[in-house]
Coordinates of C-alpha atoms and ligand atoms in Angstrom, one line a residue:
K206 CA 97.3 139.7 148.0
A207 CA 95.0 141.2 150.5
W208 CA 95.5 138.6 153.2
N209 CA 99.2 137.9 153.0
G210 CA 99.9 141.5 153.9
A211 CA 102.7 141.9 151.4
G212 CA 100.8 143.5 148.5
G213 CA 102.8 142.1 145.6
E214 CA 102.3 142.0 141.9
D215 CA 99.9 139.9 139.9
I216 CA 102.2 138.5 137.2
Q217 CA 100.3 136.8 134.3
H218 CA 102.0 133.7 132.7
A219 CA 99.2 131.7 131.1
H220 CA 99.2 130.6 127.4
S221 CA 98.2 133.8 125.8
W222 CA 99.1 134.2 122.1
G223 CA 95.4 133.9 120.9
R224 CA 94.6 137.0 122.9
Y225 CA 96.9 139.1 120.9
V226 CA 96.7 137.4 117.5
P227 CA 93.3 135.7 117.2
P228 CA 92.9 133.0 114.5
A229 CA 90.4 135.4 112.8
L230 CA 93.3 137.6 111.8
F231 CA 94.4 134.8 109.4
A232 CA 92.1 136.1 106.5
E233 CA 93.9 139.5 106.6
H234 CA 97.5 138.3 107.7
P235 CA 98.1 134.7 106.9
E236 CA 101.9 135.4 107.1
F237 CA 101.5 136.0 110.9
F238 CA 100.6 132.3 111.4
A239 CA 102.8 129.2 111.7
V240 CA 103.6 126.9 108.9
G241 CA 102.5 123.4 109.9
K242 CA 104.3 120.1 109.3
D243 CA 102.5 119.8 105.9
G244 CA 104.1 123.1 104.8
E245 CA 100.8 125.1 104.9
R246 CA 100.1 128.2 107.0
R247 CA 96.9 128.0 108.9
G248 CA 94.9 130.3 111.3
G249 CA 95.4 128.4 114.6
G250 CA 97.0 129.3 117.9
W251 CA 100.7 129.2 116.6
L252 CA 102.6 132.1 115.1
C253 CA 105.4 132.7 112.7
T254 CA 107.6 134.4 115.3
S255 CA 110.4 135.4 112.9
N256 CA 108.1 137.7 110.9
P257 CA 109.0 141.3 111.8
D258 CA 105.5 142.6 111.1
L259 CA 104.0 139.9 113.4
R260 CA 106.5 141.0 116.1
K261 CA 105.4 144.6 115.8
H262 CA 101.7 143.7 115.8
F263 CA 102.1 141.4 118.8
A264 CA 104.0 144.0 120.8
D265 CA 101.3 146.6 120.0
R266 CA 98.6 144.3 121.3
V267 CA 100.6 143.6 124.5
S268 CA 101.0 147.4 125.0
A269 CA 97.3 147.8 124.4
A270 CA 96.6 145.2 127.1
I271 CA 98.8 147.1 129.6
A272 CA 97.1 150.4 128.7
A273 CA 93.8 148.6 129.3
G274 CA 94.9 147.8 132.9
Q275 CA 96.8 144.5 132.8
R276 CA 100.0 145.5 134.5
N277 CA 102.1 142.4 133.8
P278 CA 100.6 140.5 130.8
S279 CA 101.9 137.1 129.6
L280 CA 103.8 136.4 126.4
S281 CA 103.5 132.6 126.7
P282 CA 102.9 130.5 123.6
T283 CA 99.8 128.5 123.0
D284 CA 99.8 125.1 124.7
G285 CA 100.9 122.2 122.5
T286 CA 103.7 121.8 119.9
G287 CA 102.6 123.7 116.7
Y288 CA 106.0 125.3 116.2
C289 CA 106.3 127.2 112.9
Q290 CA 108.1 125.1 110.2
C291 CA 109.0 127.9 107.9
P292 CA 112.7 128.2 106.9
A293 CA 113.2 131.5 108.7
C294 CA 111.8 130.3 112.0
K295 CA 113.7 126.9 111.8
A296 CA 116.9 128.7 111.0
Q297 CA 116.8 130.3 114.4
D298 CA 116.9 127.0 116.2
D299 CA 120.2 125.6 117.5
P300 CA 120.4 122.0 116.4
N301 CA 122.9 121.3 119.2
V302 CA 120.4 122.0 121.9
V303 CA 118.0 119.1 122.4
E304 CA 115.0 118.9 124.8
P305 CA 115.8 115.9 126.9
S306 CA 112.2 114.8 127.6
T307 CA 111.4 114.5 123.9
G308 CA 114.7 114.2 122.1
L309 CA 113.6 117.0 119.7
V310 CA 115.6 120.0 118.7
S311 CA 114.9 122.8 121.2
V312 CA 112.9 125.8 120.0
S313 CA 114.0 128.0 122.9
R314 CA 116.3 130.2 120.8
R315 CA 113.6 131.2 118.3
Y316 CA 111.2 132.1 121.1
A317 CA 113.8 133.8 123.3
D318 CA 114.6 136.0 120.3
F319 CA 110.9 136.8 119.7
F320 CA 110.1 137.5 123.4
D321 CA 113.2 139.8 123.6
A322 CA 112.1 141.8 120.5
V323 CA 108.6 142.1 121.8
A324 CA 109.8 143.1 125.4
R325 CA 112.1 145.7 124.0
Q326 CA 109.3 147.4 122.0
V327 CA 106.8 147.1 124.9
G328 CA 109.4 148.2 127.5
A329 CA 110.0 151.5 125.7
A330 CA 106.5 152.6 126.6
H331 CA 105.8 150.5 129.7
P332 CA 109.2 149.9 131.4
R333 CA 107.6 148.8 134.7
S334 CA 105.6 145.9 133.3
I335 CA 107.1 142.5 133.8
L336 CA 106.5 140.2 130.8
S337 CA 106.6 136.5 131.4
F338 CA 107.0 133.5 129.1
Y339 CA 106.9 129.9 130.0
C340 CA 110.0 127.7 129.8
Y341 CA 108.0 124.7 128.9
A342 CA 107.5 121.8 126.4
D343 CA 110.3 121.9 123.7
Y344 CA 111.4 125.3 124.9
T345 CA 112.2 124.3 128.5
Q346 CA 116.0 124.3 127.9
P347 CA 117.7 127.7 127.9
P348 CA 119.3 128.7 124.6
A349 CA 123.1 128.8 124.6
P350 CA 124.4 131.8 126.5
G351 CA 124.4 135.0 124.4
R352 CA 123.3 138.5 125.2
R353 CA 121.1 139.0 128.2
L354 CA 117.4 139.2 127.4
A355 CA 115.4 142.5 127.9
P356 CA 115.3 143.4 131.6
N357 CA 111.5 143.4 131.7
L358 CA 111.3 139.7 130.7
C359 CA 110.6 137.0 133.2
A360 CA 111.5 133.4 132.3
F361 CA 108.7 131.4 133.9
I362 CA 110.0 127.9 134.5
A363 CA 107.2 125.3 134.4
P364 CA 109.0 121.9 135.1
I365 CA 106.0 119.8 134.2
R366 CA 108.2 116.9 133.0
Y367 CA 110.5 116.8 136.0
C368 CA 110.4 114.8 139.2
R369 CA 107.9 116.2 141.7
L370 CA 109.1 114.5 144.8
H371 CA 112.7 115.7 145.3
A372 CA 114.5 119.0 145.8
I373 CA 116.1 120.8 142.9
G374 CA 119.7 119.5 142.6
D375 CA 119.2 116.5 144.9
P376 CA 122.2 114.3 143.9
R377 CA 120.0 111.2 144.3
C378 CA 117.5 112.5 141.7
P379 CA 118.7 112.6 138.1
S380 CA 115.7 114.6 137.0
R381 CA 116.1 117.4 139.5
T382 CA 119.9 117.3 139.0
Q383 CA 119.3 118.0 135.3
E384 CA 116.9 120.9 136.3
V385 CA 119.8 122.8 137.8
A386 CA 121.5 123.6 134.5
M387 CA 118.1 124.6 133.1
I388 CA 117.4 127.1 135.9
E389 CA 120.9 128.5 136.0
G390 CA 120.9 128.9 132.3
W391 CA 117.7 130.9 132.3
A392 CA 118.8 132.9 135.3
A393 CA 121.9 133.9 133.4
L394 CA 119.8 135.2 130.5
A395 CA 116.8 136.8 132.1
G396 CA 116.5 139.5 134.8
H397 CA 113.5 137.8 136.4
I398 CA 112.8 134.1 137.1
G399 CA 109.3 132.8 137.6
Y400 CA 108.7 129.3 138.9
Y401 CA 105.7 127.0 138.6
N402 CA 105.9 124.8 141.7
Y403 CA 104.0 121.5 141.3
M404 CA 103.0 120.4 144.8
Y405 CA 101.0 117.3 144.0
N406 CA 101.6 114.2 141.9
L407 CA 99.9 113.7 138.5
A408 CA 97.6 110.6 138.4
D409 CA 97.7 110.5 142.2
A410 CA 96.5 113.2 144.5
T411 CA 95.6 110.2 146.7
L412 CA 98.7 109.4 148.7
P413 CA 99.9 111.7 151.5
F414 CA 103.3 113.5 151.2
F415 CA 105.0 116.5 152.6
K416 CA 107.5 118.4 150.5
F417 CA 109.3 119.9 153.5
S418 CA 112.9 119.3 152.3
A419 CA 112.1 120.3 148.8
L420 CA 110.4 123.6 149.7
K421 CA 113.1 124.4 152.3
H422 CA 115.7 124.1 149.7
D423 CA 114.0 125.2 146.5
I424 CA 112.4 128.6 147.4
P425 CA 115.6 130.2 148.8
Y426 CA 117.6 128.7 146.0
L427 CA 115.3 130.2 143.4
K428 CA 115.2 133.5 145.2
A429 CA 119.0 133.7 145.0
R430 CA 118.6 133.3 141.2
G431 CA 116.2 136.1 140.6
L432 CA 112.9 134.6 141.6
T433 CA 110.2 137.3 141.0
A434 CA 107.0 135.3 140.7
L435 CA 105.9 132.0 142.1
T436 CA 102.9 129.9 141.3
M437 CA 102.0 126.9 143.5
E438 CA 99.9 124.4 141.7
V439 CA 98.4 122.3 144.5
L440 CA 95.1 120.5 145.0
T441 CA 93.2 121.4 148.1
N442 CA 93.3 117.9 149.6
W443 CA 94.0 118.9 153.1
H444 CA 94.1 115.4 154.5
I445 CA 97.2 114.6 152.4
Y446 CA 98.8 118.0 151.6
G447 CA 97.8 120.3 154.5
P448 CA 101.3 121.1 155.9
H449 CA 103.0 121.7 152.6
I450 CA 100.3 124.0 151.3
Y451 CA 100.9 126.1 154.5
L452 CA 104.7 126.0 154.2
G453 CA 104.6 126.8 150.5
V454 CA 102.6 129.9 151.1
R455 CA 104.8 131.1 154.0
L456 CA 108.0 130.6 152.0
A457 CA 106.5 132.4 149.0
Y458 CA 105.7 135.3 151.3
D459 CA 109.2 135.2 152.8
P460 CA 111.8 133.0 151.2
A461 CA 114.3 133.9 154.0
A462 CA 112.0 132.4 156.7
D463 CA 113.4 129.4 158.6
A464 CA 111.3 126.5 157.3
G465 CA 111.9 124.4 160.4
A466 CA 110.8 127.2 162.7
V467 CA 107.7 127.9 160.5
M468 CA 106.6 124.3 160.9
E469 CA 107.5 124.1 164.6
D470 CA 105.1 126.9 165.1
Y471 CA 102.5 125.2 162.9
W472 CA 102.8 121.8 164.7
Q473 CA 102.3 123.5 168.1
K474 CA 99.4 125.7 167.1
F475 CA 97.6 123.3 164.8
Y476 CA 98.0 120.1 166.9
G477 CA 98.5 121.3 170.5
P478 CA 99.4 118.4 172.8
A479 CA 99.5 116.0 169.7
A480 CA 102.3 118.2 168.1
P481 CA 105.3 115.9 168.7
H482 CA 103.5 112.9 167.2
M483 CA 102.1 114.8 164.2
K484 CA 105.4 116.3 163.6
A485 CA 106.9 112.8 163.6
Y486 CA 104.2 111.6 161.2
W487 CA 104.6 114.4 158.6
M488 CA 108.4 114.7 158.9
G489 CA 108.5 110.9 158.6
L490 CA 106.7 111.2 155.2
D491 CA 109.2 113.8 154.0
E492 CA 112.1 111.6 155.0
A493 CA 110.7 108.5 153.4
V494 CA 110.0 110.3 150.1
G495 CA 113.5 111.8 150.2
R496 CA 115.0 108.4 150.3
L497 CA 112.8 107.0 147.6
P498 CA 114.8 106.0 144.5
C499 CA 111.9 106.7 142.2
H500 CA 111.1 109.8 140.2
A501 CA 108.1 108.7 138.2
G502 CA 104.9 110.7 138.9
S503 CA 101.6 109.1 139.9
F504 CA 100.5 106.7 142.6
F505 CA 102.7 104.0 140.9
G506 CA 105.8 106.0 142.0
L507 CA 104.8 107.4 145.3
A508 CA 103.2 104.1 146.5
Q509 CA 106.7 102.7 146.8
V510 CA 107.0 104.6 150.1
Y511 CA 103.9 102.9 151.6
T512 CA 105.2 99.5 152.5
P513 CA 103.2 97.6 155.1
E514 CA 106.0 98.4 157.6
F515 CA 105.9 102.1 156.9
I516 CA 102.1 102.2 157.0
A517 CA 102.2 100.5 160.5
E518 CA 104.9 103.0 161.7
C519 CA 102.7 106.0 160.5
R520 CA 99.6 104.5 162.1
G521 CA 101.6 104.2 165.4
R522 CA 102.4 107.9 165.3
L523 CA 98.8 108.9 164.5
A524 CA 97.5 106.6 167.3
K525 CA 99.7 108.4 169.8
A526 CA 98.6 111.8 168.4
A527 CA 94.9 110.8 168.7
E528 CA 95.5 109.8 172.3
A529 CA 97.2 113.1 173.1
A530 CA 94.4 115.1 171.4
R531 CA 91.5 113.1 172.8
A532 CA 90.2 115.8 175.2
D533 CA 89.9 118.5 172.5
K534 CA 87.3 117.9 169.7
T535 CA 89.0 120.3 167.3
L536 CA 92.5 118.9 167.7
A537 CA 91.2 115.3 167.6
G538 CA 89.4 116.2 164.3
R539 CA 92.7 117.5 162.8
V540 CA 94.5 114.3 163.7
A541 CA 91.6 112.2 162.3
L542 CA 91.9 114.2 159.0
A543 CA 95.6 113.1 158.7
A544 CA 94.5 109.5 159.5
D545 CA 92.0 109.7 156.6
G546 CA 95.0 110.6 154.4
L547 CA 97.0 107.7 155.6
Q548 CA 94.0 105.4 155.1
N549 CA 94.2 106.3 151.4
A550 CA 97.7 104.8 151.3
A551 CA 96.5 101.7 153.0
D552 CA 93.5 101.4 150.7
Y553 CA 95.6 101.9 147.6
R554 CA 97.9 99.2 148.7
A555 CA 95.0 96.8 149.5
M556 CA 93.5 97.5 146.1
C557 CA 96.8 96.7 144.4
E558 CA 97.2 93.5 146.4
A559 CA 93.7 92.3 145.6
M560 CA 94.4 93.0 141.9
S561 CA 97.6 90.9 142.1
R562 CA 95.4 88.0 143.2
A563 CA 93.0 88.7 140.3
D564 CA 90.4 89.6 142.9
F565 CA 89.1 92.5 140.9
A566 CA 85.7 92.4 142.8
G567 CA 87.6 92.7 146.1
A568 CA 89.7 95.6 144.8
R569 CA 86.4 97.2 143.6
A570 CA 85.0 96.9 147.1
V571 CA 88.0 98.7 148.6
Y572 CA 87.8 101.3 145.8
D573 CA 84.1 102.0 146.5
R574 CA 84.7 102.4 150.3
M575 CA 87.7 104.7 149.5
I576 CA 85.7 106.9 147.1
A577 CA 82.8 107.2 149.6
R578 CA 85.2 108.1 152.4
I579 CA 86.9 110.8 150.3
Q580 CA 83.5 112.2 149.2
A581 CA 82.6 112.6 152.9
L582 CA 85.8 114.6 153.3
T583 CA 84.8 116.7 150.3
A584 CA 81.5 117.4 151.9
Q585 CA 83.3 118.7 155.0
G586 CA 85.4 120.9 152.8
A587 CA 88.6 118.9 153.6
A588 CA 89.1 117.4 150.1
N589 CA 89.1 119.0 146.6
R590 CA 85.7 118.9 145.0
E591 CA 87.1 117.4 141.8
Y592 CA 90.6 116.2 142.6
G593 CA 89.7 114.4 145.8
T594 CA 88.8 111.4 143.7
A595 CA 89.3 112.4 140.0
Y596 CA 92.5 110.5 139.4
L597 CA 91.2 107.4 141.0
E598 CA 88.1 107.6 138.9
R599 CA 90.1 108.3 135.7
F600 CA 92.9 105.8 136.1
I601 CA 91.7 103.0 138.4
A602 CA 88.0 102.6 137.8
K603 CA 88.4 101.4 134.2
V604 CA 91.1 98.8 135.2
L605 CA 88.8 97.4 137.9
A606 CA 85.7 97.3 135.7
A607 CA 87.6 95.5 132.9
G608 CA 89.2 93.1 135.4
Q609 CA 85.8 92.3 136.9
A610 CA 84.4 91.6 133.5
A611 CA 87.4 89.5 132.5
A612 CA 87.0 87.3 135.7
A613 CA 83.2 87.2 136.1
P614 CA 81.4 83.8 136.0
P615 CA 81.0 81.8 133.9
R616 CA 84.5 82.8 133.3
R617 CA 87.2 81.5 135.6
V618 CA 90.7 82.7 136.6
L619 CA 93.2 80.0 135.7
A620 CA 96.4 81.7 136.8
V621 CA 98.0 85.1 137.6
L622 CA 101.3 85.7 135.9
P623 CA 104.2 86.4 138.2
D624 CA 105.2 89.9 139.2
A625 CA 108.8 89.4 137.9
W626 CA 109.4 88.8 134.2
R627 CA 112.6 88.4 132.2
F628 CA 113.1 91.9 130.7
A629 CA 115.2 93.5 127.9
H630 CA 115.5 96.9 126.1
D631 CA 115.2 96.4 122.3
E632 CA 117.8 99.1 121.5
D633 CA 117.9 98.6 117.8
G634 CA 114.3 97.4 117.3
Q635 CA 115.5 93.9 116.1
G636 CA 113.8 91.9 118.8
L637 CA 111.5 90.0 116.5
Q638 CA 114.4 89.3 114.1
R639 CA 116.3 87.9 117.1
R640 CA 113.4 85.7 117.8
W641 CA 112.7 87.2 121.3
H642 CA 109.1 86.1 120.9
E643 CA 110.0 82.4 120.3
P644 CA 109.6 79.9 123.2
D645 CA 113.0 78.4 122.7
F646 CA 114.9 81.7 122.8
D647 CA 117.4 81.7 125.7
D648 CA 116.5 84.6 127.9
S649 CA 118.6 83.5 130.8
A650 CA 121.0 86.5 130.3
W651 CA 118.0 89.0 130.6
T652 CA 117.5 90.9 133.8
R653 CA 114.4 90.3 135.9
A654 CA 112.0 93.2 136.1
S655 CA 109.1 93.6 138.6
T656 CA 105.9 94.6 136.9
W657 CA 103.0 95.7 139.1
Q658 CA 105.0 95.9 142.3
K659 CA 107.5 98.6 141.1
P660 CA 107.7 100.9 138.2
L661 CA 110.8 100.5 135.9
D662 CA 112.1 103.8 137.1
A663 CA 112.4 102.5 140.7
Q664 CA 114.4 99.5 139.4
G665 CA 116.9 101.6 137.4
L666 CA 115.4 100.2 134.2
H667 CA 113.4 103.1 132.8
K668 CA 114.4 104.1 129.2
T669 CA 112.2 105.1 126.3
G670 CA 112.1 102.7 123.4
V671 CA 110.9 99.2 122.8
L672 CA 110.7 96.9 125.9
W673 CA 110.4 93.1 125.9
Y674 CA 109.0 90.9 128.6
R675 CA 109.1 87.1 128.8
A676 CA 107.5 84.8 131.4
R677 CA 106.9 81.0 131.8
L678 CA 103.2 80.1 132.3
D679 CA 101.9 76.8 133.5
V680 CA 98.4 76.2 132.1
P681 CA 96.1 73.8 133.8
A682 CA 93.6 71.5 131.9
R683 CA 90.5 73.4 130.9
Q684 CA 87.2 73.1 129.0
G685 CA 86.8 76.6 127.7
R686 CA 89.0 79.0 125.6
A687 CA 92.0 80.6 127.2
A688 CA 92.5 84.4 127.2
L689 CA 95.1 86.7 128.7
F690 CA 93.9 89.8 130.4
F691 CA 96.3 92.7 130.8
A692 CA 95.1 95.2 133.4
E693 CA 97.4 98.0 132.4
V694 CA 100.5 98.3 130.1
D695 CA 102.1 101.7 129.4
G696 CA 103.0 101.6 125.7
W697 CA 101.6 99.9 122.6
S698 CA 101.7 96.2 123.2
E699 CA 101.9 92.9 121.2
V700 CA 101.4 89.6 122.9
Y701 CA 103.0 86.3 121.8
V702 CA 102.2 82.9 123.2
N703 CA 104.7 80.1 122.3
G704 CA 105.9 82.3 119.4
R705 CA 102.4 83.0 118.0
K706 CA 101.1 86.5 117.9
A707 CA 97.8 86.8 119.7
A708 CA 94.9 88.3 117.7
A709 CA 94.6 92.1 118.2
P710 CA 92.3 93.1 121.0
A711 CA 89.1 94.8 119.9
V712 CA 89.3 98.3 121.2
E713 CA 86.9 101.1 120.5
R714 CA 88.6 104.1 119.1
R715 CA 87.6 107.5 117.8
S716 CA 90.1 107.4 114.9
P717 CA 91.4 104.4 113.0
L718 CA 94.7 102.9 114.0
P719 CA 97.8 103.9 112.0
P720 CA 99.1 100.9 110.0
E721 CA 102.1 100.3 112.2
R722 CA 99.8 99.9 115.2
E723 CA 97.8 97.1 113.5
G724 CA 97.6 94.2 116.0
Q725 CA 98.7 96.2 119.0
A726 CA 96.9 97.2 122.1
P727 CA 96.9 101.0 122.9
P728 CA 98.7 102.3 126.0
R729 CA 97.2 102.2 129.5
T730 CA 93.9 100.7 128.4
P731 CA 93.0 97.3 129.9
F732 CA 92.8 94.6 127.2
E733 CA 92.3 90.9 126.6
V734 CA 93.7 88.7 123.9
D735 CA 92.3 85.3 123.0
V736 CA 95.2 82.7 123.2
A737 CA 93.2 79.5 122.8
D738 CA 94.9 78.5 119.6
A739 CA 98.4 79.1 120.9
V740 CA 98.3 77.9 124.5
R741 CA 98.7 74.3 125.6
T742 CA 98.2 72.5 128.8
G743 CA 101.5 72.5 130.7
P744 CA 104.4 74.9 130.3
N745 CA 104.1 77.9 127.9
V746 CA 106.1 81.0 127.1
V747 CA 104.4 84.4 127.0
A748 CA 106.4 87.3 125.4
V749 CA 105.2 90.9 125.3
R750 CA 106.7 93.6 123.1
V751 CA 105.9 97.1 124.4
D752 CA 106.6 100.2 122.3
H753 CA 107.3 102.9 124.9
A754 CA 109.0 105.3 122.5
K755 CA 106.4 108.0 123.1
I756 CA 106.2 108.7 126.8
T757 CA 103.7 110.3 129.0
E758 CA 104.4 112.8 131.8
L759 CA 104.2 109.9 134.2
F760 CA 107.5 108.2 133.0
L761 CA 106.2 104.7 133.7
G762 CA 106.5 102.3 130.8
G763 CA 105.9 98.6 130.4
I764 CA 103.6 96.2 132.3
I765 CA 102.4 98.1 135.4
R766 CA 99.4 96.0 136.6
P767 CA 98.8 92.2 136.8
V768 CA 98.4 89.9 133.9
V769 CA 95.8 87.1 134.3
L770 CA 95.0 83.9 132.4
V771 CA 91.3 83.3 132.3
E772 CA 89.1 80.6 130.9
K773 CA 85.9 81.6 129.0
P774 CA 83.1 79.5 127.6
Q775 CA 83.7 78.1 124.1
Ligands
ZN223 ZN1 107.8 131.0 110.7
ZN224 ZN1 113.3 112.6 142.0

């Protein structure tokens, strides 16, 4: 506010219900609180928003917050999905509007009606305050067009479940194409639009990218639809996100600015004589990501850009830039910072390739060097203190540790299963009845799906539901017991070898498994199954059933890291 020179308004949009109606109020006003799935009201973070007295109380508390100095307080619901199940609240929902990311009936209409009632009451006393509410979770979709909402409301769109790589409305991107109807619908109802712009990839923050095309399109597009407030959620990893942090701030300040000219100025001033090569590097990233037919979040998705050829091309550009900047220590340091970012992509690829050879120790060595290198960047202030390495630590470290343990002597790796498996969607859940786990089942009509090399989304195969994989496995003669190690599967999985279900992996859990999960391995946790009694020397058939009905925000699904056959002592 002080430094951008524009002044501007601080518009609150955080989850806020608890501030106005604290759970402690339950003793006095249980009717203010949501009815849970069990039919009971309880004093948590969720409210019974159809209740007229609750509406009045809520609006009074919002007015009190404004009187106490909060100019534009938030109306956003509590995070989570504790929507009131009372008949009056449920009657407000439109059963014809479904939230596409969950398949559940949208609760947008009930909350739009609630926010509208609150905003009208608050607006009578405080007409200049802008009241925001998130369009989020199962209230992302706009309710069917009706009367316009109160003019002091701001629909704050937080597209957490949408593609983060492409521009809004990009015809090559189904996710961002779907987002157009959502934005236009809210823009038609609300006088103000807020937008939560995600400028990094979940379960990634490791691989460089530059959202030039997306920002250039999205900010003016949103402005034309009533954009009043913008939040950029970005991680301060300057080695991989520097230029788009800069461009995002400049366009937020002035959506009419020419994005190309803003960046031309940046390349010249930031990189001096290295500018043409650095521009080629960063714009090359934007172009490659734009072409990428993959919309899944995470390094699994974005890594598709970083082929060996593309890494070499980027290295060539950075080498020319380093040469041009050689005489100036500051400029050379800036080029070296980008080279550190690119090294992340090369390291990530090397790690995946080592895992694909079941060389988990080798992958671990790459990982350790990478973490140390990023920590050095953090020490210089160039990488985020937490998110320089947090996703690597959270998602990769456990896979490497389990892989190393699975392959450590006296154990021995007998085989790595192929990247490509036969693959089918089990649309009606009858796979077992159709004997899809049996070795003699004819799977020749099934498609082939890549596993660790490409997410399903990048192969046009991503769909929620039950997925089946089948592969042939030649097993050599051995002395010990055979086991299959799965480095990472997204979904609840069951493993069959020659038609026999492998014993459930032992997994430590905080709560007991629900009965339908008996004998299944939980999502995205490395696991091993003993297959000694089912496997035989020579050809075998491995079948894996993956329940991918409940999806994560990463939109992955299925087998996503290598599967390894190991021999362990008797
Ligand atoms: Zn209710
Ligand atoms: Zn996309």
